[in-house]
Coordinates of C-alpha atoms in Angstrom, one line a residue:
M28 CA 16.5 66.9 -8.5
S29 CA 13.4 64.6 -7.0
T30 CA 13.6 62.5 -4.4
P31 CA 12.5 59.3 -5.4
K32 CA 9.9 58.2 -4.0
P33 CA 10.5 54.9 -0.9
S34 CA 9.3 52.2 -2.5
R35 CA 5.9 49.9 -1.6
R36 CA 6.1 46.5 -0.5
T37 CA 4.0 44.1 -3.1
R38 CA 1.9 41.8 -2.2
P39 CA 1.1 37.9 -3.6
A40 CA -0.8 38.0 -6.4
D41 CA -2.5 35.2 -5.0
R42 CA -2.7 35.9 -1.3
K43 CA -5.9 34.1 -0.4
G44 CA -4.4 31.1 -2.5
Q45 CA -1.4 31.0 -1.0
L46 CA -3.2 31.8 3.0
V47 CA -5.4 28.7 1.6
E48 CA -2.3 26.5 0.8
H49 CA -0.2 27.2 4.2
A50 CA -4.0 26.5 5.9
A51 CA -4.7 22.9 4.3
T52 CA -0.7 21.6 5.2
L53 CA -0.7 22.9 8.7
F54 CA -4.7 21.4 9.3
L55 CA -3.6 18.6 8.1
E56 CA -0.8 17.5 10.1
R57 CA -2.1 18.9 13.7
G58 CA -5.2 19.0 12.9
Y59 CA -7.8 22.0 12.0
P60 CA -8.8 21.9 16.7
Q61 CA -5.3 22.6 17.1
V62 CA -4.6 25.0 14.0
S63 CA -5.5 29.1 14.9
L64 CA -5.4 31.2 12.4
A65 CA -2.6 33.2 13.7
D66 CA -0.9 29.6 13.1
I67 CA -2.0 30.0 9.7
A68 CA -0.9 33.7 9.3
R69 CA 2.9 33.7 10.2
A70 CA 3.0 30.4 7.8
A71 CA 2.0 32.2 5.1
G72 CA 4.4 35.2 7.0
V73 CA 1.5 38.0 7.6
T74 CA 0.0 39.2 10.2
A75 CA -3.4 37.7 11.2
P76 CA -5.6 40.2 11.3
S77 CA -4.3 40.5 7.1
V78 CA -6.5 37.0 7.2
Y79 CA -9.4 38.4 7.9
R80 CA -9.4 40.7 4.2
H81 CA -9.9 37.2 2.9
F82 CA -12.6 35.1 5.0
A83 CA -14.6 35.6 7.9
D84 CA -13.0 32.7 10.3
K85 CA -11.0 29.5 10.7
Q86 CA -14.1 27.7 9.8
S87 CA -14.9 29.7 5.9
L88 CA -11.0 29.1 6.0
L89 CA -11.3 25.7 6.3
A90 CA -14.4 25.2 3.2
A91 CA -11.8 26.9 1.0
A92 CA -8.8 24.7 1.9
V93 CA -11.4 21.3 1.2
L94 CA -12.6 22.6 -1.8
A95 CA -9.4 23.5 -3.3
G96 CA -8.0 20.1 -2.7
V97 CA -11.6 18.6 -4.7
D98 CA -11.0 21.2 -7.8
D99 CA -6.9 19.5 -7.9
L100 CA -8.4 16.3 -7.6
E101 CA -11.3 17.0 -10.5
A102 CA -8.6 19.1 -13.0
C103 CA -6.4 15.6 -12.4
T104 CA -8.9 13.9 -13.2
D105 CA -9.8 15.6 -16.5
R106 CA -6.3 15.5 -17.6
A107 CA -6.2 12.2 -17.3
L108 CA -9.0 10.7 -19.0
R109 CA -8.7 13.6 -21.8
T110 CA -6.2 11.0 -23.2
D111 CA -7.1 7.1 -25.4
P112 CA -5.9 5.0 -25.5
T113 CA -4.8 3.9 -22.4
P114 CA -7.1 6.3 -19.9
T115 CA -6.7 4.2 -16.7
A116 CA -2.5 4.4 -17.0
D117 CA -2.4 7.8 -16.9
L118 CA -5.6 8.7 -14.0
I119 CA -3.1 6.5 -12.2
A120 CA 0.4 7.9 -12.7
A121 CA -2.0 11.7 -11.6
V122 CA -3.3 10.4 -8.7
C123 CA -0.5 9.3 -7.3
A124 CA 1.1 11.8 -8.2
L125 CA -0.8 15.0 -6.3
G126 CA -0.8 12.3 -3.3
V127 CA 3.2 12.7 -3.0
R128 CA 2.9 16.3 -3.7
R129 CA -0.2 17.7 -3.0
P130 CA -1.0 15.7 -0.2
E131 CA -4.7 17.7 0.9
A132 CA -5.7 17.3 -2.2
T133 CA -5.9 13.8 -1.2
S134 CA -7.1 13.8 2.4
L135 CA -8.0 16.6 3.8
W136 CA -11.6 16.5 3.4
R137 CA -12.1 13.0 5.4
W138 CA -10.1 14.7 7.9
A139 CA -11.7 17.5 8.8
S140 CA -15.7 17.1 7.9
A141 CA -16.9 16.8 10.9
H142 CA -15.9 21.1 11.0
L143 CA -17.3 21.8 7.6
T144 CA -21.2 22.3 7.2
D145 CA -24.2 20.1 6.2
E146 CA -24.3 22.2 3.0
Q147 CA -20.4 22.6 2.0
N148 CA -20.4 18.3 3.3
R149 CA -22.9 17.9 0.7
E150 CA -20.5 19.9 -1.7
V151 CA -17.7 17.8 -1.3
V152 CA -20.0 15.1 -1.5
L153 CA -21.4 15.0 -4.6
R154 CA -18.0 16.3 -6.6
T155 CA -15.9 13.6 -4.5
R156 CA -18.8 10.7 -6.0
E157 CA -18.9 12.4 -9.7
I158 CA -15.0 12.3 -9.8
L159 CA -14.7 8.3 -8.2
H160 CA -16.5 7.4 -10.5
R161 CA -15.2 8.9 -13.5
W162 CA -12.3 6.9 -12.2
A163 CA -14.5 3.9 -12.0
A164 CA -15.3 4.2 -15.5
A165 CA -11.8 4.1 -16.5
L166 CA -10.7 1.1 -14.3
S167 CA -13.2 -1.0 -15.5
E168 CA -13.2 -0.3 -18.9
G169 CA -12.4 -3.5 -21.0
T170 CA -12.8 -5.5 -17.8
D171 CA -14.9 -8.5 -15.6
L172 CA -15.9 -5.2 -12.4
T173 CA -19.2 -4.3 -12.0
D174 CA -20.0 -1.2 -11.6
R175 CA -20.1 -1.2 -7.3
E176 CA -16.5 -3.2 -7.0
A177 CA -15.5 -0.3 -9.7
V178 CA -16.3 2.3 -7.4
T179 CA -15.1 0.5 -4.7
L180 CA -11.6 0.3 -5.7
A181 CA -12.1 4.2 -6.8
W182 CA -12.6 5.2 -3.9
A183 CA -9.5 2.8 -2.5
V184 CA -7.1 3.9 -4.7
L185 CA -7.7 7.7 -2.7
S186 CA -7.1 6.2 0.1
V187 CA -3.5 4.5 -0.8
A188 CA -2.5 8.4 -3.4
G189 CA -3.5 9.9 0.2
S190 CA -2.3 8.2 2.8
L191 CA 1.3 9.3 2.6
S192 CA -0.4 12.0 5.0
V193 CA -1.0 9.8 8.1
H194 CA 2.6 8.8 8.7
N195 CA 6.1 10.1 9.0
T196 CA 8.5 7.1 7.0
R197 CA 11.3 9.5 6.0
L198 CA 11.2 8.6 1.5
S199 CA 11.9 10.9 -1.2
S200 CA 9.5 12.1 -3.5
A201 CA 9.7 9.5 -6.0
R202 CA 10.5 6.5 -4.5
A203 CA 7.6 7.1 -2.6
L204 CA 5.7 7.7 -5.7
D205 CA 7.2 4.7 -7.5
E206 CA 5.4 3.2 -3.6
I207 CA 2.3 4.2 -4.1
D208 CA 1.8 3.5 -7.9
T209 CA 3.0 0.0 -7.3
L210 CA 0.2 -0.4 -4.6
V211 CA -2.5 1.6 -6.4
R212 CA -2.2 -1.1 -9.5
R213 CA -2.3 -3.7 -6.9
V214 CA -5.9 -2.4 -5.6
I215 CA -7.1 -2.1 -9.5
A216 CA -6.2 -5.5 -10.0
L217 CA -8.3 -7.1 -7.5
R218 CA -11.8 -8.3 -7.5
P219 CA -13.5 -7.5 -4.3
A220 CA -16.7 -9.4 -5.0
G221 CA -14.9 -12.7 -4.3
A222 CA -13.7 -11.0 -1.1
P223 CA -13.0 -14.4 1.4
P224 CA -16.0 -14.3 5.0
L225 CA -14.3 -12.4 7.6
P226 CA -13.8 -14.9 10.3
P227 CA -15.4 -13.8 13.6
M228 CA -14.0 -12.7 16.5
P229 CA -14.5 -14.0 20.0
P230 CA -17.1 -12.1 21.6
P231 CA -14.1 -10.1 24.6
S232 CA -14.6 -12.0 27.7
A233 CA -15.9 -9.3 30.8
G234 CA -18.8 -8.8 33.2
P235 CA -21.1 -6.6 33.1
P236 CA -21.0 -3.1 32.2
T237 CA -20.0 -0.2 34.6
R238 CA -21.0 3.2 35.0
R239 CA -17.7 3.5 33.3
D240 CA -18.4 1.6 30.7
E241 CA -20.8 3.4 29.9
I242 CA -19.6 6.4 29.4
L243 CA -17.0 5.5 27.3
D244 CA -19.5 4.4 24.8
A245 CA -21.7 7.5 25.5
A246 CA -18.6 9.2 24.8
A247 CA -17.4 7.5 21.8
A248 CA -20.6 7.3 20.0
L249 CA -20.7 11.4 19.7
F250 CA -17.0 12.0 19.2
A251 CA -17.8 8.8 15.9
V252 CA -20.6 11.4 14.7
R253 CA -19.5 14.6 16.1
G254 CA -15.7 14.9 16.8
Y255 CA -13.5 15.7 19.9
A256 CA -14.1 19.2 19.6
G257 CA -17.6 19.0 19.0
V258 CA -19.1 17.1 22.4
G259 CA -18.8 18.4 25.8
V260 CA -19.0 15.8 29.1
D261 CA -22.3 17.8 29.3
D262 CA -22.8 16.2 26.1
I263 CA -21.8 12.7 27.9
G264 CA -23.6 13.3 31.0
A265 CA -26.8 13.5 29.2
A266 CA -26.4 10.2 27.3
V267 CA -26.6 8.6 30.6
G268 CA -28.5 9.8 32.0
I269 CA -26.7 11.6 34.7
T270 CA -25.3 15.1 35.0
G271 CA -21.8 16.5 33.7
P272 CA -20.5 16.9 36.4
S273 CA -20.9 12.9 37.5
V274 CA -18.7 12.6 35.4
Y275 CA -15.8 13.9 37.0
K276 CA -16.5 11.1 39.7
H277 CA -15.3 8.6 37.0
F278 CA -13.0 10.5 34.7
S279 CA -10.4 13.7 35.8
S280 CA -11.4 14.9 31.9
K281 CA -12.9 14.6 28.3
L282 CA -9.6 14.6 27.3
A283 CA -9.3 11.4 29.7
I284 CA -12.3 9.4 28.6
L285 CA -10.4 10.0 24.8
L286 CA -7.1 8.4 26.5
G287 CA -9.4 5.5 28.2
I288 CA -11.0 4.6 24.9
G289 CA -7.9 4.7 23.4
Q290 CA -6.6 2.4 25.9
R291 CA -9.7 0.0 25.5
S292 CA -9.3 -0.1 22.1
A293 CA -5.7 -0.6 21.6
T294 CA -6.1 -3.8 24.8
R295 CA -9.0 -4.6 22.0
L296 CA -5.5 -5.1 19.6
E297 CA -3.7 -7.3 21.6
A298 CA -6.1 -10.3 22.5
G299 CA -5.9 -10.2 18.0
V300 CA -2.1 -10.6 18.3
M301 CA -1.8 -12.8 21.3
A302 CA -4.5 -15.2 19.6
A303 CA -3.1 -15.0 16.3
W304 CA 0.5 -16.0 17.5
A305 CA -0.7 -18.5 19.1
T306 CA -1.9 -20.2 15.4
T307 CA 0.7 -19.5 13.4
A308 CA 4.8 -18.7 13.2
D309 CA 4.4 -18.1 9.3
P310 CA 4.8 -14.0 9.2
A311 CA 2.6 -13.6 5.8
K312 CA 0.4 -15.3 7.7
L313 CA 0.3 -13.7 11.1
L314 CA 0.4 -10.3 9.2
A315 CA -2.6 -11.1 7.3
L316 CA -4.5 -12.8 11.0
L317 CA -3.5 -9.0 13.0
V318 CA -6.0 -7.7 9.0
D319 CA -9.3 -9.3 10.1
S320 CA -8.5 -8.7 13.5
Y321 CA -7.9 -5.2 13.2
V322 CA -10.8 -4.9 10.6
N323 CA -13.0 -6.9 13.1
V324 CA -12.2 -4.4 16.1
I325 CA -12.8 -1.4 13.7
T326 CA -16.5 -2.3 12.0
S327 CA -17.3 -3.9 15.9
T328 CA -17.8 -0.5 17.7
P329 CA -16.9 3.1 17.2
D330 CA -13.8 2.7 19.7
L331 CA -10.6 2.4 18.0
S332 CA -11.8 4.6 14.5
V333 CA -12.6 7.5 17.4
A334 CA -9.0 7.1 18.8
F335 CA -7.2 7.2 15.1
N336 CA -9.9 9.7 13.9
N337 CA -8.7 12.2 17.0
S338 CA -4.8 11.3 17.5
F339 CA -4.4 15.1 17.5
A340 CA -6.2 16.4 20.8
L341 CA -4.0 13.7 22.3
A342 CA -0.3 14.8 20.3
G343 CA 2.1 16.0 23.1
Q344 CA -0.1 15.5 26.1
P345 CA 2.4 13.3 29.1
T346 CA -0.7 11.1 29.9
A347 CA -1.1 10.0 26.3
T348 CA 2.2 9.5 25.9
D349 CA 1.9 5.8 26.8
L350 CA -0.8 5.2 25.0
V351 CA 1.0 6.8 21.7
D352 CA 3.7 4.1 22.1
V353 CA 1.4 1.3 22.3
Q354 CA 0.1 1.8 19.2
R355 CA 2.5 2.6 17.4
R356 CA 4.0 -0.9 18.3
Y357 CA 1.3 -2.1 17.5
V358 CA 2.1 0.0 13.9
A359 CA 5.4 -1.4 14.1
R360 CA 4.8 -4.7 14.3
W361 CA 2.7 -4.4 11.1
T362 CA 5.6 -3.5 8.9
D363 CA 8.9 -6.3 11.0
L364 CA 5.9 -9.0 9.8
L365 CA 5.7 -7.7 5.9
L366 CA 9.6 -7.0 5.9
E367 CA 9.8 -10.9 7.3
A368 CA 7.6 -12.1 4.7
D369 CA 8.6 -9.9 1.9
P370 CA 12.9 -9.4 2.6
D371 CA 13.6 -7.3 -0.3
L372 CA 11.5 -5.1 1.4
T373 CA 13.2 -1.6 3.3
R374 CA 11.6 -0.8 5.9
E375 CA 10.6 2.3 4.8
R376 CA 8.4 1.1 1.5
A377 CA 6.9 -1.5 4.0
A378 CA 6.3 1.1 6.2
V379 CA 4.6 3.2 3.9
D380 CA 2.5 -0.1 2.7
V381 CA 1.3 -1.2 5.9
H382 CA -0.5 2.5 6.3
A383 CA -1.7 2.5 3.2
S384 CA -3.1 -1.1 3.8
L385 CA -4.9 0.7 6.9
S386 CA -6.2 4.0 5.0
I387 CA -8.2 1.9 3.1
V388 CA -10.0 0.5 6.6
N389 CA -9.9 3.9 8.8
D390 CA -11.0 6.3 5.5
A391 CA -14.4 3.9 4.5
I392 CA -15.3 4.2 8.4
R393 CA -14.4 7.4 8.2
M394 CA -16.5 8.6 5.9
R395 CA -19.5 5.5 6.7
R396 CA -19.0 4.5 3.5
G397 CA -20.8 1.1 2.6
T398 CA -20.7 0.3 6.1
R399 CA -23.8 -1.5 6.1
R400 CA -23.1 -3.6 4.3
P401 CA -22.9 -7.7 5.1
E402 CA -19.3 -8.1 3.0
F403 CA -17.9 -4.8 4.0
G404 CA -15.8 -6.0 6.7
A405 CA -14.9 -9.4 4.7
Q406 CA -14.0 -6.6 1.3
M407 CA -12.0 -4.2 3.7
A408 CA -9.8 -7.2 5.3
Y409 CA -9.1 -8.6 1.7
L410 CA -8.8 -5.3 -0.7
M411 CA -6.1 -4.5 2.8
K412 CA -4.3 -7.9 2.3
G413 CA -4.0 -7.7 -1.2
V414 CA -2.0 -4.2 -0.7
L415 CA 0.7 -6.1 1.3
A416 CA 0.7 -8.9 -1.6
I417 CA 0.0 -11.4 1.9

């Protein structure tokens, strides 16, 4: 009688795709620098050495994850625009569903572009622009939208659809899909060319800049271009004309510098809150003033964008607890005001709306999309208020 052979453990049909999917989820949740190949292997249920059968290193895995997201966007667009006579309706449904079910497809590149090579970024940019120009053509069909307005709205739609990835509001997939659909429809009804001027923000009252201020300014500029992980203390020192060790006379670590940048932006936002409360008590008007203040702050200095884009580095740091609490209270204040302005909303829906609104300008600043145009700030504030229906 023959002895049965021991069964061999079979591999999944698409181990490479499985690794890409787990990597995309982890990169989006924790940030690229905070994820190791061992983390990805553990999530996929394999050993770390087995990852190298498919990818040379973590960076190549990131590139594959980002490009897989672009593939998803292209496939989603192809399916939606293949139908007639209502391609816009199908496009909205498809994009919203993708943002809810596969947020990495609409969000990962915007968070991780600093860690891609120039060639990789160039490919993603060209393909994404082509996709969004197709969206713009569909959105403008039969309307009075100009080409530039349609493209602006297409980018805003992408930001809103991917905004669920930036917060942890608990909402069922069905309800999240309904809410994102509502917000996207608000976006495409807007006309950015008619945005009213953005009221200027009064200059901050401060004395002459100190060496500490110079270090924060230089670090913020470097972090904005190269990301927190891509900048060393020596780089920051060189930017202000001092040696790296001299920086430690003012800050104990690079993390302390990032913390200082975050605290400075939080102070500027709080000044906007105080100015708004001194003007009106109407919740809708107050929220509109906070939108104007936020746009003024994020467009006038890299501090706010740097603090937001590198929040992964602050996560879990005891020294950052107070700053994180301040940032959460600031966003919660927006949610509270929106609930007062529209009592029919639930808190969860209001939080989704607020984060979608903030994502429009945060994404545009992060990707440096049209930021040099004189109408940029006014259009961002207009789109944000449109999403919030205020």
